[in-house]
Short mmCIF file of C-alpha atoms in Angstrom, two decimals:
data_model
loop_
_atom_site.label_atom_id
_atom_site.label_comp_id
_atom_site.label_asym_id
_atom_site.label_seq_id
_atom_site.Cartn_x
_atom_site.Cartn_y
_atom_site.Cartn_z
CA UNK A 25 27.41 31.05 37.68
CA UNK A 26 26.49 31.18 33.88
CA UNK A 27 23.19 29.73 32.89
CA UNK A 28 22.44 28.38 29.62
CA UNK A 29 19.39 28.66 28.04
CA UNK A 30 19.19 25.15 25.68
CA UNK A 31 16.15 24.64 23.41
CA UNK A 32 15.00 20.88 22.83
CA UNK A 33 13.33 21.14 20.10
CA UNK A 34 11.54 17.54 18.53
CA UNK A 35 9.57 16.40 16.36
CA UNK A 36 6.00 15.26 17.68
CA UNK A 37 4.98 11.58 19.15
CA UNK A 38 8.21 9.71 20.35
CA UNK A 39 10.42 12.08 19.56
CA UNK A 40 9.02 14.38 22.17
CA UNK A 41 8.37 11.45 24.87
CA UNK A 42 12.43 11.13 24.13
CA UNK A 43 13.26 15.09 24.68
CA UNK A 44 11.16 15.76 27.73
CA UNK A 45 13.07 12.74 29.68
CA UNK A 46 16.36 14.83 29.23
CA UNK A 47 14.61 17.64 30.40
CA UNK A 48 16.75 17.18 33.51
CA UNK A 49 20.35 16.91 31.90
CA UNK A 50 22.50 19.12 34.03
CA UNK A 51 25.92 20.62 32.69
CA UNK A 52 28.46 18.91 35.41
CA UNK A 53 30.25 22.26 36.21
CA UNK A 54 29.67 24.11 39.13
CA UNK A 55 30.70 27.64 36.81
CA UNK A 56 27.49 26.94 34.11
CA UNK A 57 23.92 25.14 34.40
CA UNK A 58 21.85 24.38 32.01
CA UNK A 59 17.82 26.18 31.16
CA UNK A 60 16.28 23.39 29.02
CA UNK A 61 12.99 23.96 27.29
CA UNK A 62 11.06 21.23 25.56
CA UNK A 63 9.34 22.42 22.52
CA UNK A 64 7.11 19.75 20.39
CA UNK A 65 7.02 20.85 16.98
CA UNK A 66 7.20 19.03 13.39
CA UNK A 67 10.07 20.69 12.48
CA UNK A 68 11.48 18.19 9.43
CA UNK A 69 7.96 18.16 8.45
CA UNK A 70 8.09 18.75 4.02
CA UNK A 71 11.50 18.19 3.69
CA UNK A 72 14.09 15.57 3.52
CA UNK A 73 16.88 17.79 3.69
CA UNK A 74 18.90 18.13 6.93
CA UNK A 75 19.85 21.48 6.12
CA UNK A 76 16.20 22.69 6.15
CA UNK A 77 15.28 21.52 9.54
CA UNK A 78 18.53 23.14 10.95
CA UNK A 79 17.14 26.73 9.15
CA UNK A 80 13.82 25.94 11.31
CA UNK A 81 16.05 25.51 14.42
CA UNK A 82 18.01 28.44 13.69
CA UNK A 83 15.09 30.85 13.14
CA UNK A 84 13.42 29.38 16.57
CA UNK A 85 16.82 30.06 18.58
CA UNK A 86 16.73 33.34 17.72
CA UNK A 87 13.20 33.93 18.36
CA UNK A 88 12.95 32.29 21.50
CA UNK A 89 16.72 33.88 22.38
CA UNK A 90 17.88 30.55 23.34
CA UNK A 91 21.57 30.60 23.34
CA UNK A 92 22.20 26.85 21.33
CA UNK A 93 19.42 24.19 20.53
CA UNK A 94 19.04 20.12 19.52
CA UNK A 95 16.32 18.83 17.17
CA UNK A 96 15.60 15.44 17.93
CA UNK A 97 14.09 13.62 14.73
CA UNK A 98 13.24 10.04 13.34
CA UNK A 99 14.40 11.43 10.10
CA UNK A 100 17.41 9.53 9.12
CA UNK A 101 20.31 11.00 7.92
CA UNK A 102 22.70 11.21 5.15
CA UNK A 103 25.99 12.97 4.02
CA UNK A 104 26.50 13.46 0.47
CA UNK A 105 28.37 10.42 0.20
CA UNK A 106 25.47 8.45 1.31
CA UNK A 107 26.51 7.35 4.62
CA UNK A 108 24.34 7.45 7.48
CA UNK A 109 25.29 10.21 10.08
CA UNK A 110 23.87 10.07 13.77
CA UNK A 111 24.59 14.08 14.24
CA UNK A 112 24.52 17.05 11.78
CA UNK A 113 25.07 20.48 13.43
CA UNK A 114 26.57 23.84 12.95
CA UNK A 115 28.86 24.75 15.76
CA UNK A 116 28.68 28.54 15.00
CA UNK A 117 25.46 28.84 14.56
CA UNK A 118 24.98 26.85 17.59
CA UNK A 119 22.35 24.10 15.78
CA UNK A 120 22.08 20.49 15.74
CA UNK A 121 20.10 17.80 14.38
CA UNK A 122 20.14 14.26 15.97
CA UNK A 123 18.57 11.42 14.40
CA UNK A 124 16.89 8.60 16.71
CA UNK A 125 16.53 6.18 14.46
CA UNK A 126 20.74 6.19 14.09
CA UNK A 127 20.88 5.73 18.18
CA UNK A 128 19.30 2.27 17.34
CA UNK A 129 16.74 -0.21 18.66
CA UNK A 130 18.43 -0.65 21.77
CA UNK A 131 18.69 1.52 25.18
CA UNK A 132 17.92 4.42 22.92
CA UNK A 133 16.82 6.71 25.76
CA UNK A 134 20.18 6.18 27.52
CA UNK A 135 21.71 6.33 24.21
CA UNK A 136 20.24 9.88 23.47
CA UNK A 137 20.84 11.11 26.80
CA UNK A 138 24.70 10.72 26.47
CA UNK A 139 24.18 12.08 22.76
CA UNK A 140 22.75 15.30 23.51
CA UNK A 141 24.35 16.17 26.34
CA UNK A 142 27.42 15.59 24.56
CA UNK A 143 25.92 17.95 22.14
CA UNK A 144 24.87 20.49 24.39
CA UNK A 145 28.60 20.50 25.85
CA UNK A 146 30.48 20.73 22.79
CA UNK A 147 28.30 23.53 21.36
CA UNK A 148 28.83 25.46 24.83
CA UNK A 149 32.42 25.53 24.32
CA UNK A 150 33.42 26.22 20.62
CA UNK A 151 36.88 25.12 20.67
CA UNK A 152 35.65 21.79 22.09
CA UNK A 153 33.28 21.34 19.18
CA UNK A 154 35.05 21.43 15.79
CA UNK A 155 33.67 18.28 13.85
CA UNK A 156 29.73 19.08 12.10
CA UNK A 157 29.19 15.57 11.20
CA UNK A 158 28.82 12.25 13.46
CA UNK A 159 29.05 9.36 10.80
CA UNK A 160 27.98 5.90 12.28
CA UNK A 161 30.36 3.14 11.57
CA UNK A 162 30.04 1.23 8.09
CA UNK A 163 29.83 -2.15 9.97
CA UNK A 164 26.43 -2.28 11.58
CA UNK A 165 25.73 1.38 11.02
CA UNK A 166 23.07 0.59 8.75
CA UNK A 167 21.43 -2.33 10.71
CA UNK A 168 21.49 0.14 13.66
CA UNK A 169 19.66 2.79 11.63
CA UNK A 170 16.97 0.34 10.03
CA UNK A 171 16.41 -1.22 13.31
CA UNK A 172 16.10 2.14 14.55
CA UNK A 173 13.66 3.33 12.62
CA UNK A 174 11.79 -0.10 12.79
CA UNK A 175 11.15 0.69 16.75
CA UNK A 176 10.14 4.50 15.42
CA UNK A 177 7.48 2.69 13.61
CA UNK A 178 5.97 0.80 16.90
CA UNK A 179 5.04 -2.30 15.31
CA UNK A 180 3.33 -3.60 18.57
CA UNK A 181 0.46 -0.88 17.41
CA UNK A 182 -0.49 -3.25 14.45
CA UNK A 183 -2.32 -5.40 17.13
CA UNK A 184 -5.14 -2.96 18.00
CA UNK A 185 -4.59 -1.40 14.59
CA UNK A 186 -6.13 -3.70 12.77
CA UNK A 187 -9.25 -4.64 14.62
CA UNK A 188 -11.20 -5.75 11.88
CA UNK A 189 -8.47 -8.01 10.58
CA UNK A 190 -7.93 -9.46 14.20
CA UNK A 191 -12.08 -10.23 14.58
CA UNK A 192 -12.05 -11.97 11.30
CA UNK A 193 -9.21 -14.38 12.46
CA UNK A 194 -10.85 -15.17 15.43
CA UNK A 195 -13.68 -15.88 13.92
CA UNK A 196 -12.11 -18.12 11.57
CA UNK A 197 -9.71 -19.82 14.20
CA UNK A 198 -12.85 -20.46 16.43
CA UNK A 199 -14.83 -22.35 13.55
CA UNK A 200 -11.62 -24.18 12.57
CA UNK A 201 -10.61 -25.24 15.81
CA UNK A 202 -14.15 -27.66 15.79
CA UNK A 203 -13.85 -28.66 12.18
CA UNK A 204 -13.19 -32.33 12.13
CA UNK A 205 -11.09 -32.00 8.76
CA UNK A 206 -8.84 -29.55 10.34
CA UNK A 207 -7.98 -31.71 13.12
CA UNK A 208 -7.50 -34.36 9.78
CA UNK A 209 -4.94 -31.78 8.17
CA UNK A 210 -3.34 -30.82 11.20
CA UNK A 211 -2.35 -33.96 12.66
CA UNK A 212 -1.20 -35.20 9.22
CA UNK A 213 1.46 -32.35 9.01
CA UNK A 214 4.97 -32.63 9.91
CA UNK A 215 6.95 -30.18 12.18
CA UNK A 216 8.73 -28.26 8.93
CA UNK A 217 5.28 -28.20 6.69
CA UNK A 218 3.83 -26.26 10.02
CA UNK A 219 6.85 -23.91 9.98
CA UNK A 220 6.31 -23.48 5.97
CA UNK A 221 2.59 -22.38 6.66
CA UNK A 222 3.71 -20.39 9.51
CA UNK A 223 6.50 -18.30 7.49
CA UNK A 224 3.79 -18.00 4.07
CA UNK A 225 0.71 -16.89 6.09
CA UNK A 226 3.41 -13.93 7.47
CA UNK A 227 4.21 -13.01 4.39
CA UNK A 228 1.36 -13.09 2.28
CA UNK A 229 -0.69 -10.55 5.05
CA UNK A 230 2.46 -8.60 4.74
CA UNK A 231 2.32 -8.78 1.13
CA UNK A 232 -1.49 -8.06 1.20
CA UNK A 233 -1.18 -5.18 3.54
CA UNK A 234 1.80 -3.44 1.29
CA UNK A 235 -0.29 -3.43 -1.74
CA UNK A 236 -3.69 -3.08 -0.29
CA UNK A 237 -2.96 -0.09 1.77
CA UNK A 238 0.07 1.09 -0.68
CA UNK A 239 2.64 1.31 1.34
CA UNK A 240 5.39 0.75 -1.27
CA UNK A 241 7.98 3.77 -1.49
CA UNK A 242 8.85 5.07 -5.00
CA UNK A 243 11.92 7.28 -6.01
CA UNK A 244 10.53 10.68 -6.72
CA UNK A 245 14.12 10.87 -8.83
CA UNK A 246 16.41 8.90 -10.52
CA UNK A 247 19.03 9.87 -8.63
CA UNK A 248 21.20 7.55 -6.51
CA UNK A 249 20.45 9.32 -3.40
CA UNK A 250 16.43 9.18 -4.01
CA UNK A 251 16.44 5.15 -4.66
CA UNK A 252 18.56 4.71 -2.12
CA UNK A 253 16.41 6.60 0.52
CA UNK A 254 13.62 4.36 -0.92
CA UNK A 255 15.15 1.37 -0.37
CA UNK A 256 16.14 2.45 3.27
CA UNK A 257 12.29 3.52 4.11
CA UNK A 258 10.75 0.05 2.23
CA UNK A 259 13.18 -2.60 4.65
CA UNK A 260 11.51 -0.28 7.46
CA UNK A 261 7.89 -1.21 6.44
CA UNK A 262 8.54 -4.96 5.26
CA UNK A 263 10.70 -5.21 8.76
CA UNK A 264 7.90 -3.06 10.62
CA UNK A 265 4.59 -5.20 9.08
CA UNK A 266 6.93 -8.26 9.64
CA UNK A 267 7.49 -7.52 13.34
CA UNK A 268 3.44 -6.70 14.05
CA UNK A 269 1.73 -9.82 11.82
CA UNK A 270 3.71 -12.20 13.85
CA UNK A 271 2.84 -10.50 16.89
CA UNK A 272 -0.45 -10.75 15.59
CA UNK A 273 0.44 -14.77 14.88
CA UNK A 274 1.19 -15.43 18.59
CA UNK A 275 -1.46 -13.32 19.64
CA UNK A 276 -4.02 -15.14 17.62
CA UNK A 277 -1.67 -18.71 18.49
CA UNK A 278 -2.61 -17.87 22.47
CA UNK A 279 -6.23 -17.76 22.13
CA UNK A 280 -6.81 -20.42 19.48
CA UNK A 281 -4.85 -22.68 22.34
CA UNK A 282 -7.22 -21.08 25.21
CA UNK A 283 -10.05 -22.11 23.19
CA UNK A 284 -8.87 -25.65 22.38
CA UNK A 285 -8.20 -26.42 25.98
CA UNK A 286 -11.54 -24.80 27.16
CA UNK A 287 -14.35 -26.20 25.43
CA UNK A 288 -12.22 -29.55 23.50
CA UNK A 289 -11.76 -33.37 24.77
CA UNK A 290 -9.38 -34.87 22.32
CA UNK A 291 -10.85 -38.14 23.01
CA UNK A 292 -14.06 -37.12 21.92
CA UNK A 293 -12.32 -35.92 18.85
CA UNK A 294 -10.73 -39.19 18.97
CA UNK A 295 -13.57 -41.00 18.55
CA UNK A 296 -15.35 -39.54 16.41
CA UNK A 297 -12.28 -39.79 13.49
CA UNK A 298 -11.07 -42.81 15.42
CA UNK A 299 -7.45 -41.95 15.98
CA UNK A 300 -5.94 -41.50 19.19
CA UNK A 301 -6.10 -37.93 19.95
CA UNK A 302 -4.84 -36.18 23.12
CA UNK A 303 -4.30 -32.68 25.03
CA UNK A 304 -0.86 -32.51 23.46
CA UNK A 305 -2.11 -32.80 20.36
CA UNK A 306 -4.13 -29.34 20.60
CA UNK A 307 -1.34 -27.31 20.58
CA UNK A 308 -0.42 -28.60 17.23
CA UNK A 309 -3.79 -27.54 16.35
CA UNK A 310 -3.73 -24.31 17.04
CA UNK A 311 -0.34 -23.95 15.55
CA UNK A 312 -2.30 -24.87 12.11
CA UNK A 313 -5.43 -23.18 12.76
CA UNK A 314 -3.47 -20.25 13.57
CA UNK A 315 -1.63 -19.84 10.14
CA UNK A 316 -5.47 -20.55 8.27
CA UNK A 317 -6.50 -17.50 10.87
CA UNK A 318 -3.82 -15.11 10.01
CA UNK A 319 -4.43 -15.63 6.06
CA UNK A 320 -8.28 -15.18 7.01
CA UNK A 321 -7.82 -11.77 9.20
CA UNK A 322 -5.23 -10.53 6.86
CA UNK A 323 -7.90 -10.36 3.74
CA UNK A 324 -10.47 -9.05 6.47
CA UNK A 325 -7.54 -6.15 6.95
CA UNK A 326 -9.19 -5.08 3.43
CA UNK A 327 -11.78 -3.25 5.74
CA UNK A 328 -9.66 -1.19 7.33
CA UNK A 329 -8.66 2.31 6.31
CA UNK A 330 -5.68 2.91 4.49
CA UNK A 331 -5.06 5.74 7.02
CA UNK A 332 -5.95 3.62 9.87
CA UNK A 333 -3.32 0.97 8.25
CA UNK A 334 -0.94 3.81 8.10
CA UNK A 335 -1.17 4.62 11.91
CA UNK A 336 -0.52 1.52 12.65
CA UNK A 337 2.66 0.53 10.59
CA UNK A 338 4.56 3.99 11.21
CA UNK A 339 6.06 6.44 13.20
CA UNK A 340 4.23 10.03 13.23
CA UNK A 341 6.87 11.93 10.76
CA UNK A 342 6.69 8.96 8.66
CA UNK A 343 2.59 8.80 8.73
CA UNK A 344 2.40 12.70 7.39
CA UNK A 345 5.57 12.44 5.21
CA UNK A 346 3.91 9.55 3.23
CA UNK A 347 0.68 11.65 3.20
CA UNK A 348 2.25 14.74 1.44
CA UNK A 349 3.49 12.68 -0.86
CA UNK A 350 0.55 11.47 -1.62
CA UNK A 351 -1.88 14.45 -1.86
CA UNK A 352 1.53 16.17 -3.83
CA UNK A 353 1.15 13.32 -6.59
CA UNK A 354 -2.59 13.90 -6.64
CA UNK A 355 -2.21 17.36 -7.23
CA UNK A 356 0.60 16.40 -9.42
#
């Protein structure tokens, strides 16, 4: 029986959690089984190009006598024609480079699983492996790949990442929720001016966040290639600070409601501004009170770090890529 020793190597944070779940791929043959060793590593770290990466993997196969190995990366990548491409690898050399984000938002694990051990098997036999490049389909492929890299980003981590932000929009949904002119404004708005506040609170924290924290990408060329790369990486963070406000919105919708119903009697309410308020009506209040609340905690997200914003809106590689850009245009 042949054994092959396969190197996982990935990039660190998700891409790892990814790799050590196929720690336990097995080849299917009775004739060869597979050695796998996880290594966690930022291997695309300083450097966009594909080609790079797969010199890092090449150097570590040979170090570490492994006899093929996988990256696994949320870089996304590109041919020269622009397209995205799931898979770049060099069957000689034995190397390849599989991009997560390309695997998309859905049953990625599972996804990745079939991908690599696909890999692994095609590399193992040479005549079996002959094409370098995995293109993903033109319809969909680059929805797939944004969404992808939208999950890379974890926009669920924008809840605790932006305590200060959250604290202030409690604090402002708790006073509002007793104001007598917000109950006023709130029961004098239709269904569709309560969506419109909804959709504008979103988007001016996501607004505020971009340009408070600078999270805009910029070409560093004018080449084709470089704006669109830019354009790829800024849907990610509108799509990814999209995703986590309105988590955020519910979050803040939830307790605004817990509130209301705790410590409110509509018909005191009621009689006070003599109209005929009741318990259905709170959850139109909090609806209201929770778009004033988001604007609120989104200027108190001023007090967070920009590096604690950062965490919170992307995925590791992105997190230091965007920071060596940064400290190269200061030294720039």
């Amino acid at each position: 029986m042949v054994a092959l020793r396969v190197g996982l190597v990935a990039d660190p944070a998700a891409p790892t959690e990814v790799a050590r779940r196929l720690a336990d791929l097995t080849s299917g043959d009775e004739d060869q089984t597979w050695d796998i060793t996880v290594v966690s590593k930022p291997f695309t770290t300083g450097s966009e190009d594909v080609w790079a990466a797969a010199d890092r993997l090449r150097d570590d196969r040979r170090e570490r006598e492994w006899d093929l190995v996988v990256g696994l990366t949320e870089l996304p990548l590109h041919d020269p024609d622009g397209g995205h491409v799931l898979v770049e690898s060099d069957p000689e050399e034995r190397v390849a480079v599989l991009s997560l984000p390309a695997l998309g938002p859905v049953r990625r694990n599972a996804r990745a699983r079939r991908a690599v051990h696909t890999l692994v098997s095609g590399m193992a036999d040479h005549d079996a492996h002959r094409e370098g490049r995995v293109r993903l389909p033109q319809a969909g492929g680059s929805w797939r790949l944004l969404l992808g890299m939208v999950l890379a980003n974890r926009p669920w981590l924008l809840v605790p990442g932006l305590k200060s932000a959250l604290v202030a929009a409690l604090a402002t949904g708790a006073v509002a929720t007793i104001n007598s002119t917000v109950w006023l404004l709130a029961g004098s708005l239709s269904w569709w001016r309560l969506v419109v506040a909804t959709v504008a609170s979103i988007a001016l924290v996501v607004v505020w966040l971009i340009v408070d924290a600078e999270l805009w990408d910029r070409p560093d060329s004018d080449s084709t290639r470089s704006r669109q790369r830019s354009r790829l990486y800024n849907a990610s963070t509108v799509l990814t600070l999209v995703t986590g406000v309105t988590l955020c919105y519910v979050a803040l919708y939830v307790v605004n409601l817990a509130w209301a119903l705790f410590i409110l009697d509509p018909a005191i309410m009621g009689d006070y501004l003599q109209a005929g308020y009741s318990y259905p009506d709170l959850f139109v209040l909090s609806w209201f009170v929770a778009s004033a609340a988001t604007v609120g905690g989104g200027l108190g997200s001023g007090l967070e770090s920009d590096e604690a914003v950062r965490a919170a809106a992307y995925s590791k590689r992105e997190e230091d890529r965007r920071n060596r850009l940064q400290r190269d245009q200061r030294d720039g």
